[in-house]
Amino acid sequence: MKPLRLRIEDQDDLNVVSAHLQDAVTAVGDFAFEPKRRRFACVVNRFAWEAEGTARLGPRRHFRVRAGLHFDDVLAVRSQNIRQDAKDAIVSLLAIRFEPSATPEDPAGTITLDFAGGGTIALDVECLEGHLTDITGPWETRHKPAHDLDA
């Protein structure tokens, strides 16, 4: 399994990163906003969806990888239903989405990280600019994330 190194420059790139980060888990304390650098960053344990079903790794084996995610040109960060004082609390990322500004020629907008249980982190950005980079090798996990789609 090759380490991921993905650049985010547009909506299509963000959709690919969102798919790779579906069901990533992290502690609330692993989020950081650096206002002077205008950067929001976090470290997550992502489920390695791309390894699922590969014959070389075995059909019933599942893996996670530690990865770093950051967005640049961040003007403001807001959160809802996430206790910032609970640094050890674990959250599960469901998706990342982008809502562009009202005018099509303006690249600004809001990136929203959606978490299980209804928590969100919203990033007001000048444009879509970011990276996802694996920072460790894969390790085996017993559990594959599953979602009840009928609920």
Short mmCIF file of C-alpha atoms in Angstrom, two decimals:
data_model
loop_
_atom_site.label_atom_id
_atom_site.label_comp_id
_atom_site.label_asym_id
_atom_site.label_seq_id
_atom_site.Cartn_x
_atom_site.Cartn_y
_atom_site.Cartn_z
CA MET A 1 0.00 0.00 0.00
CA LYS A 2 1.55 3.27 -1.12
CA PRO A 3 1.29 6.29 1.20
CA LEU A 4 -1.22 8.91 0.11
CA ARG A 5 -0.05 12.42 -0.75
CA LEU A 6 -3.01 14.36 -2.09
CA ARG A 7 -3.29 18.05 -2.91
CA ILE A 8 -6.62 19.88 -2.63
CA GLU A 9 -7.14 22.67 -5.18
CA ASP A 10 -10.78 22.25 -6.24
CA GLN A 11 -14.06 20.52 -5.44
CA ASP A 12 -13.08 17.29 -7.21
CA ASP A 13 -9.87 17.07 -5.16
CA LEU A 14 -11.83 17.69 -1.96
CA ASN A 15 -14.29 14.91 -2.88
CA VAL A 16 -11.41 12.44 -3.27
CA VAL A 17 -9.90 13.46 0.09
CA SER A 18 -13.33 13.26 1.76
CA ALA A 19 -13.75 9.69 0.48
CA HIS A 20 -10.33 8.69 1.82
CA LEU A 21 -11.10 10.26 5.20
CA GLN A 22 -14.58 8.78 5.65
CA ASP A 23 -14.60 7.14 9.09
CA ALA A 24 -11.26 8.64 10.13
CA VAL A 25 -11.02 8.99 13.92
CA THR A 26 -9.11 11.53 15.96
CA ALA A 27 -9.02 13.24 19.31
CA VAL A 28 -10.42 16.77 19.62
CA GLY A 29 -6.99 17.82 20.87
CA ASP A 30 -5.51 16.90 17.49
CA PHE A 31 -7.17 19.92 15.81
CA ALA A 32 -5.17 23.15 15.53
CA PHE A 33 -5.85 26.55 14.03
CA GLU A 34 -2.84 28.79 13.47
CA PRO A 35 -4.34 32.25 12.75
CA LYS A 36 -1.01 33.89 11.87
CA ARG A 37 -0.26 31.18 9.30
CA ARG A 38 -3.94 31.04 8.33
CA ARG A 39 -3.79 27.25 8.58
CA PHE A 40 -6.11 24.65 10.08
CA ALA A 41 -4.50 21.27 10.64
CA CYS A 42 -5.32 17.94 12.21
CA VAL A 43 -3.91 14.46 12.51
CA VAL A 44 -6.28 11.53 12.04
CA ASN A 45 -6.28 7.76 11.97
CA ARG A 46 -7.89 7.12 8.60
CA PHE A 47 -9.41 3.82 7.56
CA ALA A 48 -7.47 2.61 4.51
CA TRP A 49 -10.43 2.08 2.18
CA GLU A 50 -8.06 1.63 -0.76
CA ALA A 51 -6.63 -1.54 0.86
CA GLU A 52 -10.03 -3.26 1.11
CA GLY A 53 -10.17 -6.49 -0.87
CA THR A 54 -6.62 -6.39 -2.19
CA ALA A 55 -5.44 -9.96 -2.65
CA ARG A 56 -1.89 -9.14 -1.53
CA LEU A 57 -3.07 -7.90 1.88
CA GLY A 58 -5.82 -10.48 2.31
CA PRO A 59 -9.56 -10.05 1.71
CA ARG A 60 -10.58 -9.97 5.37
CA ARG A 61 -7.84 -7.72 6.70
CA HIS A 62 -8.47 -4.06 7.51
CA PHE A 63 -5.97 -1.25 8.05
CA ARG A 64 -5.69 2.28 9.43
CA VAL A 65 -3.02 4.87 8.67
CA ARG A 66 -2.04 8.02 10.60
CA ALA A 67 -2.44 10.99 8.26
CA GLY A 68 -2.06 14.75 8.42
CA LEU A 69 -4.63 17.07 6.86
CA HIS A 70 -4.32 20.80 6.54
CA PHE A 71 -6.09 23.67 4.85
CA ASP A 72 -4.45 26.99 4.05
CA ASP A 73 -5.89 30.49 3.55
CA VAL A 74 -8.23 29.93 6.52
CA LEU A 75 -9.78 33.15 7.78
CA ALA A 76 -11.92 31.79 10.64
CA VAL A 77 -12.86 28.51 12.33
CA ARG A 78 -16.16 27.68 14.03
CA SER A 79 -17.32 24.48 15.66
CA GLN A 80 -20.70 23.17 16.69
CA ASN A 81 -21.46 20.24 19.01
CA ILE A 82 -17.76 19.56 19.65
CA ARG A 83 -16.50 20.17 23.18
CA GLN A 84 -13.23 22.01 22.73
CA ASP A 85 -12.31 21.41 26.39
CA ALA A 86 -12.57 17.61 25.96
CA LYS A 87 -9.16 17.20 24.30
CA ASP A 88 -9.16 13.40 24.66
CA ALA A 89 -12.68 12.96 23.22
CA ILE A 90 -12.65 10.85 20.06
CA VAL A 91 -14.62 11.99 17.02
CA SER A 92 -15.34 10.16 13.78
CA LEU A 93 -15.23 12.10 10.52
CA LEU A 94 -18.03 11.33 8.08
CA ALA A 95 -17.37 13.77 5.23
CA ILE A 96 -15.78 17.04 4.17
CA ARG A 97 -17.75 19.43 1.99
CA PHE A 98 -17.29 22.87 0.44
CA GLU A 99 -19.87 25.60 0.00
CA PRO A 100 -18.58 28.27 -2.39
CA SER A 101 -19.26 31.95 -1.89
CA ALA A 102 -22.28 33.55 -3.54
CA THR A 103 -20.39 34.78 -6.61
CA PRO A 104 -19.00 32.17 -9.04
CA GLU A 105 -15.82 34.11 -9.80
CA ASP A 106 -14.89 34.31 -6.09
CA PRO A 107 -12.91 31.20 -4.95
CA ALA A 108 -13.79 31.80 -1.27
CA GLY A 109 -16.24 29.69 0.68
CA THR A 110 -16.70 27.43 3.68
CA ILE A 111 -15.19 23.99 4.19
CA THR A 112 -17.23 21.90 6.64
CA LEU A 113 -15.99 18.78 8.39
CA ASP A 114 -19.01 16.66 9.41
CA PHE A 115 -18.63 14.26 12.34
CA ALA A 116 -20.75 11.41 13.65
CA GLY A 117 -23.21 12.61 16.25
CA GLY A 118 -23.82 15.95 14.54
CA GLY A 119 -20.59 17.79 15.31
CA THR A 120 -19.12 20.13 12.70
CA ILE A 121 -16.08 22.28 12.17
CA ALA A 122 -16.51 25.08 9.62
CA LEU A 123 -13.53 26.81 8.01
CA ASP A 124 -14.04 30.11 6.20
CA VAL A 125 -11.42 30.12 3.45
CA GLU A 126 -10.22 32.42 0.70
CA CYS A 127 -9.92 29.41 -1.62
CA LEU A 128 -9.65 25.63 -1.56
CA GLU A 129 -6.04 24.88 -0.73
CA GLY A 130 -4.84 21.93 1.31
CA HIS A 131 -3.06 18.60 1.58
CA LEU A 132 -3.63 15.10 2.93
CA THR A 133 -0.44 13.16 3.66
CA ASP A 134 0.02 9.74 5.24
CA ILE A 135 2.62 10.01 7.99
CA THR A 136 2.86 6.37 9.12
CA GLY A 137 2.62 2.98 7.53
CA PRO A 138 -0.59 0.96 7.84
CA TRP A 139 -1.47 -1.08 10.90
CA GLU A 140 -4.07 -3.78 11.11
CA THR A 141 -7.41 -3.14 12.76
CA ARG A 142 -10.11 -5.67 13.53
CA HIS A 143 -13.05 -3.46 12.77
CA LYS A 144 -14.30 -2.19 9.45
CA PRO A 145 -16.57 0.86 9.74
CA ALA A 146 -20.20 0.16 8.88
CA HIS A 147 -23.18 2.45 8.55
CA ASP A 148 -26.85 1.61 8.93
CA LEU A 149 -28.23 3.18 5.77
CA ASP A 150 -31.83 2.33 6.68
CA ALA A 151 -31.80 4.37 9.89
#
